[in-house]
Structures are given as C-alpha cells and as structure tokens.
PDB file of C-alpha atoms in Angstrom:
ATOM      1  CA  MET A   1      19.905  85.512   9.904  1.00 48.00           C
ATOM      2  CA  THR A   2      18.779  82.512  11.931  1.00 46.00           C
ATOM      3  CA  TYR A   3      22.232  81.162  12.746  1.00 46.00           C
ATOM      4  CA  SER A   4      23.267  83.539  15.551  1.00 48.00           C
ATOM      5  CA  TYR A   5      20.205  83.349  17.780  1.00 43.00           C
ATOM      6  CA  CYS A   6      21.222  80.070  19.439  1.00 45.00           C
ATOM      7  CA  ILE A   7      24.525  81.616  20.500  1.00 42.00           C
ATOM      8  CA  ILE A   8      22.728  84.732  21.773  1.00 40.00           C
ATOM      9  CA  ILE A   9      20.289  82.632  23.809  1.00 39.00           C
ATOM     10  CA  LEU A  10      23.154  80.564  25.161  1.00 39.00           C
ATOM     11  CA  PHE A  11      24.962  83.671  26.393  1.00 42.00           C
ATOM     12  CA  LEU A  12      21.780  85.061  27.934  1.00 40.00           C
ATOM     13  CA  ILE A  13      20.396  82.101  29.854  1.00 41.00           C
ATOM     14  CA  LEU A  14      22.979  79.304  29.922  1.00 42.00           C
ATOM     15  CA  PRO A  15      26.229  80.619  31.455  1.00 40.00           C
ATOM     16  CA  SER A  16      28.857  78.104  32.530  1.00 36.00           C
ATOM     17  CA  PHE A  17      30.377  78.128  36.005  1.00 34.00           C
ATOM     18  CA  CYS A  18      33.532  76.769  37.677  1.00 34.00           C
ATOM     19  CA  LEU A  19      33.793  74.420  40.648  1.00 33.00           C
ATOM     20  CA  GLU A  20      36.395  74.468  43.409  1.00 36.00           C
ATOM     21  CA  GLU A  21      38.329  71.720  41.626  1.00 37.00           C
ATOM     22  CA  ASN A  22      38.925  74.233  38.819  1.00 38.00           C
ATOM     23  CA  ALA A  23      36.777  72.142  36.475  1.00 36.00           C
ATOM     24  CA  THR A  24      34.186  73.787  34.263  1.00 40.00           C
ATOM     25  CA  VAL A  25      30.652  72.439  34.333  1.00 43.00           C
ATOM     26  CA  VAL A  26      28.358  73.531  31.529  1.00 52.00           C
ATOM     27  CA  THR A  27      24.652  73.698  32.205  1.00 62.00           C
ATOM     28  CA  ASP A  28      22.562  71.232  30.225  1.00 68.00           C
ATOM     29  CA  ILE A  29      19.242  72.541  28.971  1.00 70.00           C
ATOM     30  CA  ARG A  30      17.854  68.993  28.982  1.00 68.00           C
ATOM     31  CA  ASN A  31      18.035  68.771  32.783  1.00 72.00           C
ATOM     32  CA  LYS A  32      14.799  69.242  34.672  1.00 74.00           C
ATOM     33  CA  ASP A  33      16.484  71.959  36.730  1.00 73.00           C
ATOM     34  CA  TYR A  34      16.522  74.179  33.649  1.00 73.00           C
ATOM     35  CA  GLU A  35      12.882  73.922  32.577  1.00 78.00           C
ATOM     36  CA  VAL A  36      12.499  77.712  32.673  1.00 82.00           C
ATOM     37  CA  ALA A  37      15.607  78.197  30.532  1.00 79.00           C
ATOM     38  CA  LYS A  38      14.289  75.610  28.066  1.00 82.00           C
ATOM     39  CA  TYR A  39      10.970  77.372  27.560  1.00 85.00           C
ATOM     40  CA  ILE A  40      12.623  80.790  27.341  1.00 87.00           C
ATOM     41  CA  ALA A  41      14.885  79.392  24.605  1.00 84.00           C
ATOM     42  CA  VAL A  42      11.874  77.927  22.772  1.00 88.00           C
ATOM     43  CA  LEU A  43      10.041  81.258  23.047  1.00 92.00           C
ATOM     44  CA  PHE A  44      12.991  83.188  21.602  1.00 90.00           C
ATOM     45  CA  ILE A  45      13.418  80.679  18.768  1.00 90.00           C
ATOM     46  CA  ILE A  46       9.716  80.766  17.837  1.00 93.00           C
ATOM     47  CA  ILE A  47       9.659  84.579  17.892  1.00 94.00           C
ATOM     48  CA  LEU A  48      12.719  84.801  15.636  1.00 92.00           C
ATOM     49  CA  LEU A  49      11.363  82.142  13.284  1.00 94.00           C
ATOM     50  CA  LEU A  50       8.049  83.979  12.988  1.00 95.00           C
ATOM     51  CA  TYR A  51       9.935  87.215  12.388  1.00 94.00           C
ATOM     52  CA  GLY A  52      11.932  85.600   9.572  1.00 94.00           C
ATOM     53  CA  ILE A  53       8.930  83.868   7.991  1.00 94.00           C
ATOM     54  CA  ILE A  54       6.707  86.956   8.098  1.00 95.00           C
ATOM     55  CA  SER A  55       9.403  89.320   6.814  1.00 94.00           C
ATOM     56  CA  ASN A  56      10.302  87.030   3.903  1.00 94.00           C
ATOM     57  CA  THR A  57       6.630  86.501   3.060  1.00 94.00           C
ATOM     58  CA  LEU A  58       6.043  90.262   3.009  1.00 93.00           C
ATOM     59  CA  LEU A  59       9.127  90.728   0.840  1.00 90.00           C
ATOM     60  CA  ALA A  60       7.858  88.146  -1.652  1.00 90.00           C
ATOM     61  CA  THR A  61       4.422  89.789  -1.651  1.00 89.00           C
ATOM     62  CA  VAL A  62       5.905  93.210  -2.397  1.00 85.00           C
ATOM     63  CA  LEU A  63       8.093  91.839  -5.188  1.00 84.00           C
ATOM     64  CA  PHE A  64       5.342  89.974  -7.005  1.00 80.00           C
ATOM     65  CA  CYS A  65       2.366  92.245  -6.452  1.00 77.00           C
ATOM     66  CA  LYS A  66       0.889  93.316  -9.788  1.00 65.00           C
ATOM     67  CA  ASP A  67       0.918  97.039  -9.265  1.00 65.00           C
ATOM     68  CA  ARG A  68       1.787  99.905 -11.559  1.00 61.00           C
ATOM     69  CA  ASN A  69       4.116 101.259  -8.888  1.00 65.00           C
ATOM     70  CA  ASN A  70       6.138  98.055  -8.931  1.00 66.00           C
ATOM     71  CA  HIS A  71       9.283  99.117 -10.777  1.00 72.00           C
ATOM     72  CA  TYR A  72      11.509  96.190  -9.808  1.00 77.00           C
ATOM     73  CA  SER A  73      13.445  94.761 -12.724  1.00 84.00           C
ATOM     74  CA  ARG A  74      13.113  91.114 -13.680  1.00 86.00           C
ATOM     75  CA  ASP A  75      16.725  90.277 -12.836  1.00 88.00           C
ATOM     76  CA  PHE A  76      16.456  91.910  -9.401  1.00 89.00           C
ATOM     77  CA  THR A  77      13.210  90.050  -8.677  1.00 89.00           C
ATOM     78  CA  LEU A  78      14.614  86.661  -9.678  1.00 92.00           C
ATOM     79  CA  ILE A  79      17.764  87.048  -7.584  1.00 93.00           C
ATOM     80  CA  VAL A  80      15.831  88.231  -4.527  1.00 93.00           C
ATOM     81  CA  LEU A  81      13.511  85.247  -4.989  1.00 94.00           C
ATOM     82  CA  GLN A  82      16.535  82.948  -4.649  1.00 95.00           C
ATOM     83  CA  VAL A  83      17.506  84.745  -1.437  1.00 95.00           C
ATOM     84  CA  ILE A  84      13.981  84.233  -0.083  1.00 95.00           C
ATOM     85  CA  ILE A  85      14.108  80.523  -0.975  1.00 95.00           C
ATOM     86  CA  SER A  86      17.465  80.247   0.800  1.00 95.00           C
ATOM     87  CA  ASN A  87      16.024  81.960   3.873  1.00 94.00           C
ATOM     88  CA  PHE A  88      13.071  79.573   4.041  1.00 94.00           C
ATOM     89  CA  THR A  89      15.481  76.660   3.616  1.00 94.00           C
ATOM     90  CA  ALA A  90      17.403  77.958   6.629  1.00 92.00           C
ATOM     91  CA  PHE A  91      14.247  77.786   8.746  1.00 93.00           C
ATOM     92  CA  LEU A  92      13.793  74.023   8.203  1.00 91.00           C
ATOM     93  CA  PRO A  93      16.682  72.852  10.458  1.00 90.00           C
ATOM     94  CA  GLN A  94      15.420  75.123  13.230  1.00 89.00           C
ATOM     95  CA  ILE A  95      11.881  73.734  12.959  1.00 89.00           C
ATOM     96  CA  LEU A  96      12.701  70.049  12.354  1.00 86.00           C
ATOM     97  CA  VAL A  97      15.835  69.679  14.500  1.00 85.00           C
ATOM     98  CA  VAL A  98      16.316  72.476  17.032  1.00 86.00           C
ATOM     99  CA  LEU A  99      12.796  72.681  18.480  1.00 85.00           C
ATOM    100  CA  PRO A 100      12.191  68.885  18.700  1.00 83.00           C
ATOM    101  CA  GLU A 101      15.625  68.313  20.262  1.00 80.00           C
ATOM    102  CA  ILE A 102      15.048  70.936  22.954  1.00 82.00           C
ATOM    103  CA  PHE A 103      11.918  69.087  24.096  1.00 78.00           C
ATOM    104  CA  LYS A 104      13.731  65.755  24.342  1.00 74.00           C
ATOM    105  CA  THR A 105      14.848  64.640  27.802  1.00 62.00           C
ATOM    106  CA  LYS A 106      18.427  63.845  28.729  1.00 60.00           C
ATOM    107  CA  ASN A 107      17.584  60.183  29.396  1.00 57.00           C
ATOM    108  CA  ASN A 108      16.124  59.754  25.929  1.00 54.00           C
ATOM    109  CA  SER A 109      17.759  56.942  23.925  1.00 45.00           C
ATOM    110  CA  TYR A 110      18.670  59.524  21.315  1.00 44.00           C
ATOM    111  CA  PHE A 111      21.352  60.801  23.701  1.00 46.00           C
ATOM    112  CA  VAL A 112      22.676  57.497  25.037  1.00 45.00           C
ATOM    113  CA  LEU A 113      25.944  57.996  23.163  1.00 44.00           C
ATOM    114  CA  ALA A 114      27.292  61.515  22.855  1.00 41.00           C
ATOM    115  CA  SER A 115      28.936  60.699  19.522  1.00 40.00           C
ATOM    116  CA  GLU A 116      25.817  59.095  18.031  1.00 45.00           C
ATOM    117  CA  THR A 117      24.075  61.152  15.381  1.00 47.00           C
ATOM    118  CA  THR A 118      20.777  60.198  13.793  1.00 69.00           C
ATOM    119  CA  TRP A 119      20.336  60.583  10.074  1.00 73.00           C
ATOM    120  CA  ILE A 120      17.738  63.336  10.422  1.00 75.00           C
ATOM    121  CA  ASN A 121      20.005  65.432  12.647  1.00 78.00           C
ATOM    122  CA  ARG A 122      22.962  65.090  10.304  1.00 78.00           C
ATOM    123  CA  ALA A 123      20.876  65.620   7.170  1.00 78.00           C
ATOM    124  CA  PHE A 124      19.319  68.832   8.386  1.00 81.00           C
ATOM    125  CA  SER A 125      22.605  70.003   9.869  1.00 83.00           C
ATOM    126  CA  THR A 126      23.978  69.682   6.348  1.00 85.00           C
ATOM    127  CA  LEU A 127      20.930  71.576   5.080  1.00 88.00           C
ATOM    128  CA  ASN A 128      21.934  74.292   7.521  1.00 87.00           C
ATOM    129  CA  THR A 129      25.262  74.551   5.677  1.00 88.00           C
ATOM    130  CA  PHE A 130      23.490  74.499   2.310  1.00 93.00           C
ATOM    131  CA  SER A 131      21.193  77.385   3.222  1.00 93.00           C
ATOM    132  CA  PHE A 132      24.086  79.433   4.604  1.00 92.00           C
ATOM    133  CA  PHE A 133      26.188  79.140   1.453  1.00 94.00           C
ATOM    134  CA  SER A 134      23.194  79.705  -0.834  1.00 95.00           C
ATOM    135  CA  MET A 135      22.314  82.940   0.979  1.00 94.00           C
ATOM    136  CA  LEU A 136      25.947  84.024   0.852  1.00 94.00           C
ATOM    137  CA  HIS A 137      26.263  83.350  -2.886  1.00 95.00           C
ATOM    138  CA  PHE A 138      22.967  84.938  -3.893  1.00 95.00           C
ATOM    139  CA  LEU A 139      23.567  88.021  -1.757  1.00 94.00           C
ATOM    140  CA  LEU A 140      26.890  88.399  -3.561  1.00 95.00           C
ATOM    141  CA  LEU A 141      25.112  87.996  -6.907  1.00 93.00           C
ATOM    142  CA  LEU A 142      22.509  90.565  -5.831  1.00 92.00           C
ATOM    143  CA  THR A 143      25.279  92.995  -4.861  1.00 92.00           C
ATOM    144  CA  LEU A 144      26.947  92.555  -8.246  1.00 92.00           C
ATOM    145  CA  ASN A 145      23.612  93.078  -9.981  1.00 89.00           C
ATOM    146  CA  ARG A 146      22.988  96.359  -8.152  1.00 88.00           C
ATOM    147  CA  CYS A 147      26.551  97.567  -8.760  1.00 90.00           C
ATOM    148  CA  VAL A 148      26.224  96.900 -12.482  1.00 87.00           C
ATOM    149  CA  ALA A 149      22.810  98.594 -12.614  1.00 84.00           C
ATOM    150  CA  LEU A 150      24.082 101.703 -10.823  1.00 84.00           C
ATOM    151  CA  PHE A 151      27.644 102.120 -12.058  1.00 84.00           C
ATOM    152  CA  LEU A 152      27.887 100.091 -15.274  1.00 80.00           C
ATOM    153  CA  PRO A 153      24.464 100.308 -16.942  1.00 78.00           C
ATOM    154  CA  LYS A 154      25.971  99.386 -20.307  1.00 78.00           C
ATOM    155  CA  ARG A 155      26.888  95.986 -18.849  1.00 77.00           C
ATOM    156  CA  CYS A 156      23.328  95.145 -17.808  1.00 78.00           C
ATOM    157  CA  SER A 157      23.261  92.627 -20.640  1.00 78.00           C
ATOM    158  CA  LEU A 158      25.169  90.325 -18.278  1.00 79.00           C
ATOM    159  CA  PHE A 159      21.899  89.859 -16.399  1.00 82.00           C
ATOM    160  CA  GLU A 160      19.614  89.277 -19.363  1.00 79.00           C
ATOM    161  CA  SER A 161      17.170  86.373 -19.150  1.00 78.00           C
ATOM    162  CA  ALA A 162      19.262  83.547 -20.626  1.00 85.00           C
ATOM    163  CA  LYS A 163      22.491  84.623 -18.935  1.00 87.00           C
ATOM    164  CA  LEU A 164      20.716  85.239 -15.640  1.00 90.00           C
ATOM    165  CA  TYR A 165      19.171  81.765 -15.635  1.00 91.00           C
ATOM    166  CA  PHE A 166      22.620  80.345 -16.302  1.00 92.00           C
ATOM    167  CA  LEU A 167      24.093  82.355 -13.397  1.00 92.00           C
ATOM    168  CA  ILE A 168      21.347  81.218 -11.029  1.00 94.00           C
ATOM    169  CA  ALA A 169      21.766  77.576 -12.072  1.00 95.00           C
ATOM    170  CA  PHE A 170      25.537  77.879 -11.687  1.00 95.00           C
ATOM    171  CA  VAL A 171      25.171  79.304  -8.172  1.00 96.00           C
ATOM    172  CA  TRP A 172      22.812  76.505  -7.080  1.00 97.00           C
ATOM    173  CA  LEU A 173      25.132  73.856  -8.519  1.00 97.00           C
ATOM    174  CA  SER A 174      28.173  75.390  -6.826  1.00 96.00           C
ATOM    175  CA  VAL A 175      26.321  75.464  -3.502  1.00 96.00           C
ATOM    176  CA  LEU A 176      25.325  71.817  -3.961  1.00 95.00           C
ATOM    177  CA  ALA A 177      28.956  70.917  -4.684  1.00 95.00           C
ATOM    178  CA  ILE A 178      30.160  72.725  -1.559  1.00 92.00           C
ATOM    179  CA  THR A 179      27.453  71.084   0.547  1.00 92.00           C
ATOM    180  CA  PHE A 180      28.255  67.626  -0.820  1.00 91.00           C
ATOM    181  CA  ALA A 181      31.957  68.112  -0.034  1.00 89.00           C
ATOM    182  CA  ASP A 182      31.075  69.308   3.449  1.00 87.00           C
ATOM    183  CA  PHE A 183      28.776  66.303   3.991  1.00 85.00           C
ATOM    184  CA  TYR A 184      31.466  63.910   2.750  1.00 84.00           C
ATOM    185  CA  TYR A 185      34.393  65.283   4.744  1.00 84.00           C
ATOM    186  CA  CYS A 186      32.631  66.513   7.895  1.00 84.00           C
ATOM    187  CA  THR A 187      30.014  65.272  10.320  1.00 81.00           C
ATOM    188  CA  ARG A 188      27.673  67.971  11.533  1.00 83.00           C
ATOM    189  CA  ARG A 189      25.002  67.764  14.186  1.00 82.00           C
ATOM    190  CA  PHE A 190      23.014  69.924  16.556  1.00 82.00           C
ATOM    191  CA  LEU A 191      24.041  69.710  20.222  1.00 79.00           C
ATOM    192  CA  VAL A 192      20.950  70.466  22.240  1.00 77.00           C
ATOM    193  CA  TRP A 193      22.685  70.681  25.614  1.00 74.00           C
ATOM    194  CA  ASN A 194      24.448  73.923  24.667  1.00 74.00           C
ATOM    195  CA  LEU A 195      22.307  74.995  21.690  1.00 76.00           C
ATOM    196  CA  SER A 196      25.068  74.870  19.101  1.00 78.00           C
ATOM    197  CA  TRP A 197      25.909  73.245  15.776  1.00 80.00           C
ATOM    198  CA  GLU A 198      28.965  70.969  15.901  1.00 80.00           C
ATOM    199  CA  ALA A 199      31.209  70.075  12.980  1.00 79.00           C
ATOM    200  CA  SER A 200      33.762  67.280  13.216  1.00 80.00           C
ATOM    201  CA  CYS A 201      36.219  66.844  10.350  1.00 78.00           C
ATOM    202  CA  THR A 202      39.020  65.083  12.223  1.00 64.00           C
ATOM    203  CA  GLU A 203      37.886  61.493  11.737  1.00 56.00           C
ATOM    204  CA  SER A 204      38.090  61.539   7.947  1.00 49.00           C
ATOM    205  CA  SER A 205      41.112  61.490   5.691  1.00 54.00           C
ATOM    206  CA  GLY A 206      43.777  64.177   5.474  1.00 53.00           C
ATOM    207  CA  MET A 207      41.705  65.921   2.824  1.00 50.00           C
ATOM    208  CA  SER A 208      39.121  66.776   5.475  1.00 47.00           C
ATOM    209  CA  LYS A 209      41.665  68.866   7.362  1.00 49.00           C
ATOM    210  CA  ILE A 210      42.360  70.840   4.190  1.00 45.00           C
ATOM    211  CA  TRP A 211      38.617  71.298   3.620  1.00 47.00           C
ATOM    212  CA  TRP A 212      37.969  72.355   7.201  1.00 46.00           C
TER     213      TRP A 212
END
C-alpha cells in the first residue's frame, strides 16, 4: 500500500535529464533548487499516510464495534487484525525515516559518505521488509480462510481458536525469520535523493546472492 507512492512521486516531479556529453544527471531533492519538489513530495506522502491511517482505523472500528449487525466471524476478525497491525507497521518507516530524511540538507553530515548508513535508517528499512512480508503472508491466510468458508465449510475446523492461534504465531515467526535473513545478508537503506529504498546484497558471502 505505502510502498509504491515514492516511485509515483519520483516519476511525477523528479524526472532525469541527459547532458550533451551523453551522461545522465539525476535531480537531487536535497538541493535548494528543488524546494518546491520537496514540499510537493512531503504533501503527497502525508496525504497517503493519513489515508492509510484513517482507513485502517475505520476498518478496526467496524470489526470490533459491539453491534448486533456485526456478523464477522472470530477467525476473520483475528486475521484482519493482523493485516491492520502489518499496515500500521508499514507506516513507521515512512514517518521515522522518509519524512525526516527529505527535510535534511545535502551538506548534512549524514550524507558525507554515500555508502554510509546510520543504524536507524537500516533498522527501519528492515522494518519496511518485515511489514511487506507480514502483509503478504496474512493476506494469503485471509484468502485461504475465505476460500474455506465459502467452498469448504466442512473444513472450517482448520481455523478454530487453538489452530488459528498456532497459524498466526507460525506466520509471525516465519516473517521474523525472513526478515532476519534479509537483515543478515543484505543492507537496506532509504535514498532520499531519488526517494527510493536500496538493497545491497553483493558485499556479503555467496549465500547472499542466492538469497537475493
């Protein structure tokens, strides 16, 4: 949900151009010449974040409202709750990394070395991966739950309380394992100059190439 907006903004307001020497120069949003582009990007990001936060909050409110017309099953509610948690987790890197980095200047010591990555940038870039895989896994689990409920109602016992808790715990553990492997084999960071997330897996062992 929140992963594609940086690319969309980049295509809209930060096109690259070619010089006569046939070299490509990419605009840098940190330059003072692109103040307007910077604030347009911030505006788009804030709007999309508010859209995601409000929509997920409304979804949670609808699911857990104590109303007689609320016919959502317990298994459906629990799985959707995990999706909502994953969505809110995905908002953290945008709030704690993307927005602060956009407001930093190019001469800031944070950007003295292009290859230098602070721990907060890398940590929340990894959290970006964690939220992506958790949403992917729980949406798959939600799809399976709805398919069983509609086409195989006799198999609904697969999503009974004890088994469902086990499935949810298994999904979270599998996502943690994937995220840990990604953190170990790859270095991820947010590149503010072109509003993108970078992953580098070439500096590790040969196993990193297999993982990537």
